[in-house]
């Protein structure tokens, strides 16, 4: 689990490793074709990506992709299993606190109980509630508010950009690592930066240094995405 103290240690070690030329090589172990759903060969609705082997067992279903909406938006449904681990302690299925620099994100709950946080202010949604929308540039997070039941939530990202490939990549990385919070943070730096996302678990100034200075170097060792996940 990430903490500010551990993150500071990681940053210091990464600087030393870059300077010494001893950054570890990225993993090249292939993911089993039977354990990670692949994108459909025929683009269209209902593409499903599921990291069924990993501890969080999350599942993403593309309801409307960029090619379906001419890039206007992306609609994706996520199933967050009851008791799934999260980046934040006690918040099941939570991703790291993050920012979409140039996308609005809206949440709509289909089943279960959903909690979210926007710039430190918490909110809650249940099925039938009006969608909650987060403007581009705002720090946010979300989680399954009831550890005893599964949560199904639909995200709408406007514009679509290449977010479908981002979800494919996260699923694959989590599959290989066991859970998303076990993924090498340096890999996440590269992936989040590539998809125009900011990891907001650190000050913005630190993230800018990482994304502008470190990430080009880190990309010698880690890729933003991998064809074994994205097809």
PDB file of C-alpha atoms in Angstrom:
ATOM      1  CA  UNK A   1       0.000   0.000   0.000  1.00  0.00           C
ATOM      2  CA  UNK A   2       1.305   3.427  -0.916  1.00  0.00           C
ATOM      3  CA  UNK A   3       1.913   6.094   1.733  1.00  0.00           C
ATOM      4  CA  UNK A   4       3.463   9.547   1.384  1.00  0.00           C
ATOM      5  CA  UNK A   5       6.555   8.342   3.275  1.00  0.00           C
ATOM      6  CA  UNK A   6       6.956   5.254   1.091  1.00  0.00           C
ATOM      7  CA  UNK A   7       6.366   7.312  -2.033  1.00  0.00           C
ATOM      8  CA  UNK A   8       9.117   9.741  -1.016  1.00  0.00           C
ATOM      9  CA  UNK A   9      11.474   6.821  -0.496  1.00  0.00           C
ATOM     10  CA  UNK A  10      10.535   5.405  -3.889  1.00  0.00           C
ATOM     11  CA  UNK A  11      11.153   8.730  -5.606  1.00  0.00           C
ATOM     12  CA  UNK A  12      14.583   9.023  -3.994  1.00  0.00           C
ATOM     13  CA  UNK A  13      15.514   5.473  -4.977  1.00  0.00           C
ATOM     14  CA  UNK A  14      14.297   6.047  -8.532  1.00  0.00           C
ATOM     15  CA  UNK A  15      16.480   9.134  -8.903  1.00  0.00           C
ATOM     16  CA  UNK A  16      19.500   7.162  -7.683  1.00  0.00           C
ATOM     17  CA  UNK A  17      18.662   4.244  -9.963  1.00  0.00           C
ATOM     18  CA  UNK A  18      18.257   6.457 -13.023  1.00  0.00           C
ATOM     19  CA  UNK A  19      21.545   8.182 -12.320  1.00  0.00           C
ATOM     20  CA  UNK A  20      23.355   4.889 -11.814  1.00  0.00           C
ATOM     21  CA  UNK A  21      21.751   3.208 -14.804  1.00  0.00           C
ATOM     22  CA  UNK A  22      20.487   0.301 -12.717  1.00  0.00           C
ATOM     23  CA  UNK A  23      16.716   0.534 -13.095  1.00  0.00           C
ATOM     24  CA  UNK A  24      15.307  -3.007 -13.211  1.00  0.00           C
ATOM     25  CA  UNK A  25      14.002  -4.337 -16.495  1.00  0.00           C
ATOM     26  CA  UNK A  26      10.251  -4.466 -16.923  1.00  0.00           C
ATOM     27  CA  UNK A  27       8.520  -7.820 -16.661  1.00  0.00           C
ATOM     28  CA  UNK A  28       8.136  -9.633 -19.965  1.00  0.00           C
ATOM     29  CA  UNK A  29       6.228 -12.666 -18.682  1.00  0.00           C
ATOM     30  CA  UNK A  30       3.217 -13.210 -20.929  1.00  0.00           C
ATOM     31  CA  UNK A  31      -0.259 -13.233 -19.478  1.00  0.00           C
ATOM     32  CA  UNK A  32      -2.145 -16.482 -19.898  1.00  0.00           C
ATOM     33  CA  UNK A  33      -4.680 -16.056 -22.731  1.00  0.00           C
ATOM     34  CA  UNK A  34      -7.282 -17.915 -20.679  1.00  0.00           C
ATOM     35  CA  UNK A  35      -6.992 -15.681 -17.621  1.00  0.00           C
ATOM     36  CA  UNK A  36      -7.387 -12.218 -19.133  1.00  0.00           C
ATOM     37  CA  UNK A  37     -10.225 -11.445 -21.521  1.00  0.00           C
ATOM     38  CA  UNK A  38      -8.981 -10.011 -24.798  1.00  0.00           C
ATOM     39  CA  UNK A  39     -10.564  -7.225 -26.852  1.00  0.00           C
ATOM     40  CA  UNK A  40     -12.977  -8.456 -29.472  1.00  0.00           C
ATOM     41  CA  UNK A  41     -11.544  -8.859 -32.963  1.00  0.00           C
ATOM     42  CA  UNK A  42     -14.613  -7.051 -34.272  1.00  0.00           C
ATOM     43  CA  UNK A  43     -14.973  -3.550 -32.778  1.00  0.00           C
ATOM     44  CA  UNK A  44     -18.407  -2.858 -31.331  1.00  0.00           C
ATOM     45  CA  UNK A  45     -20.412  -2.873 -28.136  1.00  0.00           C
ATOM     46  CA  UNK A  46     -19.923  -5.092 -25.134  1.00  0.00           C
ATOM     47  CA  UNK A  47     -16.157  -5.657 -25.152  1.00  0.00           C
ATOM     48  CA  UNK A  48     -15.219  -7.204 -21.807  1.00  0.00           C
ATOM     49  CA  UNK A  49     -11.866  -7.147 -19.957  1.00  0.00           C
ATOM     50  CA  UNK A  50     -11.663  -9.123 -16.748  1.00  0.00           C
ATOM     51  CA  UNK A  51      -8.667  -9.858 -14.537  1.00  0.00           C
ATOM     52  CA  UNK A  52     -10.272 -13.003 -13.144  1.00  0.00           C
ATOM     53  CA  UNK A  53      -7.047 -14.399 -11.642  1.00  0.00           C
ATOM     54  CA  UNK A  54      -6.183 -11.367  -9.550  1.00  0.00           C
ATOM     55  CA  UNK A  55      -7.240 -10.548  -6.012  1.00  0.00           C
ATOM     56  CA  UNK A  56      -9.623  -7.757  -6.984  1.00  0.00           C
ATOM     57  CA  UNK A  57     -11.287  -9.653  -9.889  1.00  0.00           C
ATOM     58  CA  UNK A  58     -12.642  -6.463 -11.429  1.00  0.00           C
ATOM     59  CA  UNK A  59     -14.438  -6.584 -14.778  1.00  0.00           C
ATOM     60  CA  UNK A  60     -14.777  -3.822 -17.365  1.00  0.00           C
ATOM     61  CA  UNK A  61     -17.392  -3.873 -20.123  1.00  0.00           C
ATOM     62  CA  UNK A  62     -17.192  -1.279 -22.892  1.00  0.00           C
ATOM     63  CA  UNK A  63     -20.775  -0.146 -23.523  1.00  0.00           C
ATOM     64  CA  UNK A  64     -19.971   2.561 -26.067  1.00  0.00           C
ATOM     65  CA  UNK A  65     -16.446   2.965 -27.392  1.00  0.00           C
ATOM     66  CA  UNK A  66     -14.736   5.841 -29.140  1.00  0.00           C
ATOM     67  CA  UNK A  67     -15.461   4.324 -32.554  1.00  0.00           C
ATOM     68  CA  UNK A  68     -19.158   4.088 -31.644  1.00  0.00           C
ATOM     69  CA  UNK A  69     -19.442   7.756 -30.605  1.00  0.00           C
ATOM     70  CA  UNK A  70     -16.909   9.246 -33.054  1.00  0.00           C
ATOM     71  CA  UNK A  71     -14.698  10.026 -30.071  1.00  0.00           C
ATOM     72  CA  UNK A  72     -17.301  12.129 -28.299  1.00  0.00           C
ATOM     73  CA  UNK A  73     -17.389   9.944 -25.168  1.00  0.00           C
ATOM     74  CA  UNK A  74     -16.671   6.481 -23.752  1.00  0.00           C
ATOM     75  CA  UNK A  75     -19.103   4.537 -21.569  1.00  0.00           C
ATOM     76  CA  UNK A  76     -17.669   1.664 -19.560  1.00  0.00           C
ATOM     77  CA  UNK A  77     -19.234  -0.485 -16.876  1.00  0.00           C
ATOM     78  CA  UNK A  78     -17.094  -1.774 -14.013  1.00  0.00           C
ATOM     79  CA  UNK A  79     -17.983  -4.582 -11.656  1.00  0.00           C
ATOM     80  CA  UNK A  80     -16.189  -4.122  -8.318  1.00  0.00           C
ATOM     81  CA  UNK A  81     -16.409  -7.322  -6.315  1.00  0.00           C
ATOM     82  CA  UNK A  82     -17.350  -7.310  -2.642  1.00  0.00           C
ATOM     83  CA  UNK A  83     -14.247  -7.092  -0.472  1.00  0.00           C
ATOM     84  CA  UNK A  84     -11.898  -6.154  -3.316  1.00  0.00           C
ATOM     85  CA  UNK A  85      -8.682  -4.518  -2.092  1.00  0.00           C
ATOM     86  CA  UNK A  86      -8.213  -0.818  -2.766  1.00  0.00           C
ATOM     87  CA  UNK A  87      -5.422   1.728  -2.826  1.00  0.00           C
ATOM     88  CA  UNK A  88      -6.913   3.487   0.184  1.00  0.00           C
ATOM     89  CA  UNK A  89      -7.295   1.465   3.371  1.00  0.00           C
ATOM     90  CA  UNK A  90     -10.898   0.559   4.097  1.00  0.00           C
ATOM     91  CA  UNK A  91     -12.121   1.679   0.650  1.00  0.00           C
ATOM     92  CA  UNK A  92     -12.859  -1.449  -1.358  1.00  0.00           C
ATOM     93  CA  UNK A  93     -11.907  -1.295  -5.037  1.00  0.00           C
ATOM     94  CA  UNK A  94     -10.574   2.256  -4.816  1.00  0.00           C
ATOM     95  CA  UNK A  95      -8.050   3.395  -7.429  1.00  0.00           C
ATOM     96  CA  UNK A  96      -5.313   5.859  -6.471  1.00  0.00           C
ATOM     97  CA  UNK A  97      -6.470   9.454  -6.056  1.00  0.00           C
ATOM     98  CA  UNK A  98      -6.194  10.885  -9.570  1.00  0.00           C
ATOM     99  CA  UNK A  99      -7.062  13.678 -12.001  1.00  0.00           C
ATOM    100  CA  UNK A 100      -8.297  13.516 -15.588  1.00  0.00           C
ATOM    101  CA  UNK A 101      -6.565  16.517 -17.103  1.00  0.00           C
ATOM    102  CA  UNK A 102      -8.833  16.885 -20.146  1.00  0.00           C
ATOM    103  CA  UNK A 103     -11.854  14.656 -19.511  1.00  0.00           C
ATOM    104  CA  UNK A 104     -15.097  14.958 -17.584  1.00  0.00           C
ATOM    105  CA  UNK A 105     -16.059  11.759 -15.757  1.00  0.00           C
ATOM    106  CA  UNK A 106     -19.628  10.906 -14.732  1.00  0.00           C
ATOM    107  CA  UNK A 107     -20.706   8.021 -12.480  1.00  0.00           C
ATOM    108  CA  UNK A 108     -24.015   6.156 -12.619  1.00  0.00           C
ATOM    109  CA  UNK A 109     -24.746   3.247 -10.260  1.00  0.00           C
ATOM    110  CA  UNK A 110     -26.530   0.154 -11.551  1.00  0.00           C
ATOM    111  CA  UNK A 111     -26.323  -1.982  -8.413  1.00  0.00           C
ATOM    112  CA  UNK A 112     -24.757  -1.714  -4.984  1.00  0.00           C
ATOM    113  CA  UNK A 113     -23.599   1.299  -3.002  1.00  0.00           C
ATOM    114  CA  UNK A 114     -21.037   3.733  -4.431  1.00  0.00           C
ATOM    115  CA  UNK A 115     -19.015   6.385  -2.626  1.00  0.00           C
ATOM    116  CA  UNK A 116     -16.818   9.011  -4.214  1.00  0.00           C
ATOM    117  CA  UNK A 117     -14.615  11.901  -3.212  1.00  0.00           C
ATOM    118  CA  UNK A 118     -14.112  15.104  -5.225  1.00  0.00           C
ATOM    119  CA  UNK A 119     -11.488  17.536  -3.936  1.00  0.00           C
ATOM    120  CA  UNK A 120     -11.881  16.060  -0.453  1.00  0.00           C
ATOM    121  CA  UNK A 121     -15.699  16.207  -0.379  1.00  0.00           C
ATOM    122  CA  UNK A 122     -17.454  12.833  -0.175  1.00  0.00           C
ATOM    123  CA  UNK A 123     -20.687  11.844  -1.856  1.00  0.00           C
ATOM    124  CA  UNK A 124     -22.730   8.665  -2.207  1.00  0.00           C
ATOM    125  CA  UNK A 125     -24.820   7.146  -4.992  1.00  0.00           C
ATOM    126  CA  UNK A 126     -27.300   4.290  -5.203  1.00  0.00           C
ATOM    127  CA  UNK A 127     -29.214   2.866  -8.186  1.00  0.00           C
ATOM    128  CA  UNK A 128     -31.653   5.433  -9.544  1.00  0.00           C
ATOM    129  CA  UNK A 129     -29.726   8.445  -8.239  1.00  0.00           C
ATOM    130  CA  UNK A 130     -28.785  11.221 -10.644  1.00  0.00           C
ATOM    131  CA  UNK A 131     -25.301  10.742 -12.086  1.00  0.00           C
ATOM    132  CA  UNK A 132     -22.427  12.536 -10.372  1.00  0.00           C
ATOM    133  CA  UNK A 133     -20.066  14.336 -12.762  1.00  0.00           C
ATOM    134  CA  UNK A 134     -16.496  15.450 -12.147  1.00  0.00           C
ATOM    135  CA  UNK A 135     -15.085  18.238 -14.313  1.00  0.00           C
ATOM    136  CA  UNK A 136     -11.646  17.829 -15.829  1.00  0.00           C
ATOM    137  CA  UNK A 137      -8.814  18.838 -13.521  1.00  0.00           C
ATOM    138  CA  UNK A 138     -10.393  17.850 -10.196  1.00  0.00           C
ATOM    139  CA  UNK A 139      -8.869  15.292  -7.825  1.00  0.00           C
ATOM    140  CA  UNK A 140     -11.172  12.381  -7.154  1.00  0.00           C
ATOM    141  CA  UNK A 141     -11.510   8.792  -6.051  1.00  0.00           C
ATOM    142  CA  UNK A 142     -14.300   6.254  -5.573  1.00  0.00           C
ATOM    143  CA  UNK A 143     -14.966   2.896  -3.910  1.00  0.00           C
ATOM    144  CA  UNK A 144     -17.490   0.201  -3.085  1.00  0.00           C
ATOM    145  CA  UNK A 145     -19.256   1.532  -0.007  1.00  0.00           C
ATOM    146  CA  UNK A 146     -20.554  -1.892   1.066  1.00  0.00           C
ATOM    147  CA  UNK A 147     -17.912  -4.617   1.415  1.00  0.00           C
ATOM    148  CA  UNK A 148     -20.635  -7.273   1.619  1.00  0.00           C
ATOM    149  CA  UNK A 149     -22.066  -6.743  -1.871  1.00  0.00           C
ATOM    150  CA  UNK A 150     -20.768  -6.276  -5.397  1.00  0.00           C
ATOM    151  CA  UNK A 151     -20.921  -2.846  -7.007  1.00  0.00           C
ATOM    152  CA  UNK A 152     -21.719  -2.171 -10.662  1.00  0.00           C
ATOM    153  CA  UNK A 153     -21.019   1.377 -11.831  1.00  0.00           C
ATOM    154  CA  UNK A 154     -20.984   3.023 -15.259  1.00  0.00           C
ATOM    155  CA  UNK A 155     -18.379   5.682 -16.086  1.00  0.00           C
ATOM    156  CA  UNK A 156     -18.836   8.130 -18.942  1.00  0.00           C
ATOM    157  CA  UNK A 157     -15.623   9.852 -20.001  1.00  0.00           C
ATOM    158  CA  UNK A 158     -15.939  12.907 -22.250  1.00  0.00           C
ATOM    159  CA  UNK A 159     -14.194  13.039 -24.692  1.00  0.00           C
ATOM    160  CA  UNK A 160     -13.306   9.370 -25.181  1.00  0.00           C
ATOM    161  CA  UNK A 161      -9.620   9.869 -26.107  1.00  0.00           C
ATOM    162  CA  UNK A 162      -7.828   6.487 -25.778  1.00  0.00           C
ATOM    163  CA  UNK A 163      -9.336   5.552 -22.421  1.00  0.00           C
ATOM    164  CA  UNK A 164     -10.487   2.118 -23.607  1.00  0.00           C
ATOM    165  CA  UNK A 165      -6.866   1.080 -24.025  1.00  0.00           C
ATOM    166  CA  UNK A 166      -6.131   2.512 -20.573  1.00  0.00           C
ATOM    167  CA  UNK A 167      -8.736   0.200 -18.999  1.00  0.00           C
ATOM    168  CA  UNK A 168      -7.348  -2.762 -20.938  1.00  0.00           C
ATOM    169  CA  UNK A 169      -3.854  -1.954 -19.691  1.00  0.00           C
ATOM    170  CA  UNK A 170      -4.918  -1.585 -16.042  1.00  0.00           C
ATOM    171  CA  UNK A 171      -6.741  -4.913 -16.209  1.00  0.00           C
ATOM    172  CA  UNK A 172      -3.692  -6.648 -17.626  1.00  0.00           C
ATOM    173  CA  UNK A 173      -1.248  -5.093 -15.168  1.00  0.00           C
ATOM    174  CA  UNK A 174      -3.476  -6.016 -12.221  1.00  0.00           C
ATOM    175  CA  UNK A 175      -3.802  -9.530 -13.607  1.00  0.00           C
ATOM    176  CA  UNK A 176      -0.051 -10.032 -13.707  1.00  0.00           C
ATOM    177  CA  UNK A 177       0.619  -8.364 -10.327  1.00  0.00           C
ATOM    178  CA  UNK A 178      -2.239  -9.992  -8.398  1.00  0.00           C
ATOM    179  CA  UNK A 179      -3.959  -6.683  -7.592  1.00  0.00           C
ATOM    180  CA  UNK A 180      -3.618  -3.174  -8.981  1.00  0.00           C
ATOM    181  CA  UNK A 181      -1.935  -1.875  -5.830  1.00  0.00           C
ATOM    182  CA  UNK A 182       0.826  -4.457  -6.345  1.00  0.00           C
ATOM    183  CA  UNK A 183       1.755  -3.010  -9.742  1.00  0.00           C
ATOM    184  CA  UNK A 184       5.206  -1.382  -9.788  1.00  0.00           C
ATOM    185  CA  UNK A 185       4.578   2.337  -9.110  1.00  0.00           C
ATOM    186  CA  UNK A 186       7.095   3.281 -11.799  1.00  0.00           C
ATOM    187  CA  UNK A 187       4.943   1.402 -14.318  1.00  0.00           C
ATOM    188  CA  UNK A 188       1.894   3.325 -13.136  1.00  0.00           C
ATOM    189  CA  UNK A 189       3.799   6.616 -13.505  1.00  0.00           C
ATOM    190  CA  UNK A 190       4.411   5.784 -17.165  1.00  0.00           C
ATOM    191  CA  UNK A 191       0.891   4.532 -17.887  1.00  0.00           C
ATOM    192  CA  UNK A 192      -0.997   7.329 -16.113  1.00  0.00           C
ATOM    193  CA  UNK A 193       1.187  10.016 -17.706  1.00  0.00           C
ATOM    194  CA  UNK A 194       0.692   8.553 -21.196  1.00  0.00           C
ATOM    195  CA  UNK A 195      -3.103   8.664 -20.843  1.00  0.00           C
ATOM    196  CA  UNK A 196      -3.079  12.270 -19.616  1.00  0.00           C
ATOM    197  CA  UNK A 197      -3.896  11.351 -16.022  1.00  0.00           C
ATOM    198  CA  UNK A 198      -2.285  12.755 -12.896  1.00  0.00           C
ATOM    199  CA  UNK A 199      -1.621  10.620  -9.836  1.00  0.00           C
ATOM    200  CA  UNK A 200      -2.843  13.012  -7.147  1.00  0.00           C
ATOM    201  CA  UNK A 201      -1.469  11.073  -4.182  1.00  0.00           C
ATOM    202  CA  UNK A 202       1.482  13.475  -4.388  1.00  0.00           C
ATOM    203  CA  UNK A 203       1.770  17.262  -4.806  1.00  0.00           C
ATOM    204  CA  UNK A 204       1.126  18.468  -8.346  1.00  0.00           C
ATOM    205  CA  UNK A 205       4.639  19.904  -8.612  1.00  0.00           C
ATOM    206  CA  UNK A 206       6.133  16.482  -7.855  1.00  0.00           C
ATOM    207  CA  UNK A 207       3.903  14.840 -10.451  1.00  0.00           C
ATOM    208  CA  UNK A 208       4.955  17.396 -13.070  1.00  0.00           C
ATOM    209  CA  UNK A 209       8.605  16.554 -12.433  1.00  0.00           C
ATOM    210  CA  UNK A 210       7.852  12.833 -12.690  1.00  0.00           C
ATOM    211  CA  UNK A 211       5.765  13.133 -15.873  1.00  0.00           C
ATOM    212  CA  UNK A 212       8.041  15.596 -17.685  1.00  0.00           C
ATOM    213  CA  UNK A 213      11.487  14.477 -16.514  1.00  0.00           C
ATOM    214  CA  UNK A 214      11.352  10.909 -15.226  1.00  0.00           C
ATOM    215  CA  UNK A 215       8.747   9.319 -17.480  1.00  0.00           C
ATOM    216  CA  UNK A 216      10.758   9.752 -20.723  1.00  0.00           C
ATOM    217  CA  UNK A 217      13.611   7.874 -19.000  1.00  0.00           C
ATOM    218  CA  UNK A 218      11.334   5.288 -17.412  1.00  0.00           C
ATOM    219  CA  UNK A 219       9.895   4.503 -20.849  1.00  0.00           C
ATOM    220  CA  UNK A 220      13.233   2.886 -21.672  1.00  0.00           C
ATOM    221  CA  UNK A 221      12.207   0.176 -19.205  1.00  0.00           C
ATOM    222  CA  UNK A 222       8.397   0.272 -19.025  1.00  0.00           C
ATOM    223  CA  UNK A 223       5.864   0.845 -21.794  1.00  0.00           C
ATOM    224  CA  UNK A 224       2.625   2.845 -21.409  1.00  0.00           C
ATOM    225  CA  UNK A 225       0.690  -0.195 -22.678  1.00  0.00           C
ATOM    226  CA  UNK A 226       1.421  -3.718 -23.931  1.00  0.00           C
ATOM    227  CA  UNK A 227      -0.018  -5.515 -26.938  1.00  0.00           C
ATOM    228  CA  UNK A 228      -0.544  -8.659 -24.856  1.00  0.00           C
ATOM    229  CA  UNK A 229      -3.229  -6.671 -23.006  1.00  0.00           C
ATOM    230  CA  UNK A 230      -4.600  -4.426 -25.746  1.00  0.00           C
ATOM    231  CA  UNK A 231      -4.424  -6.744 -28.768  1.00  0.00           C
TER     232      UNK A 231
END
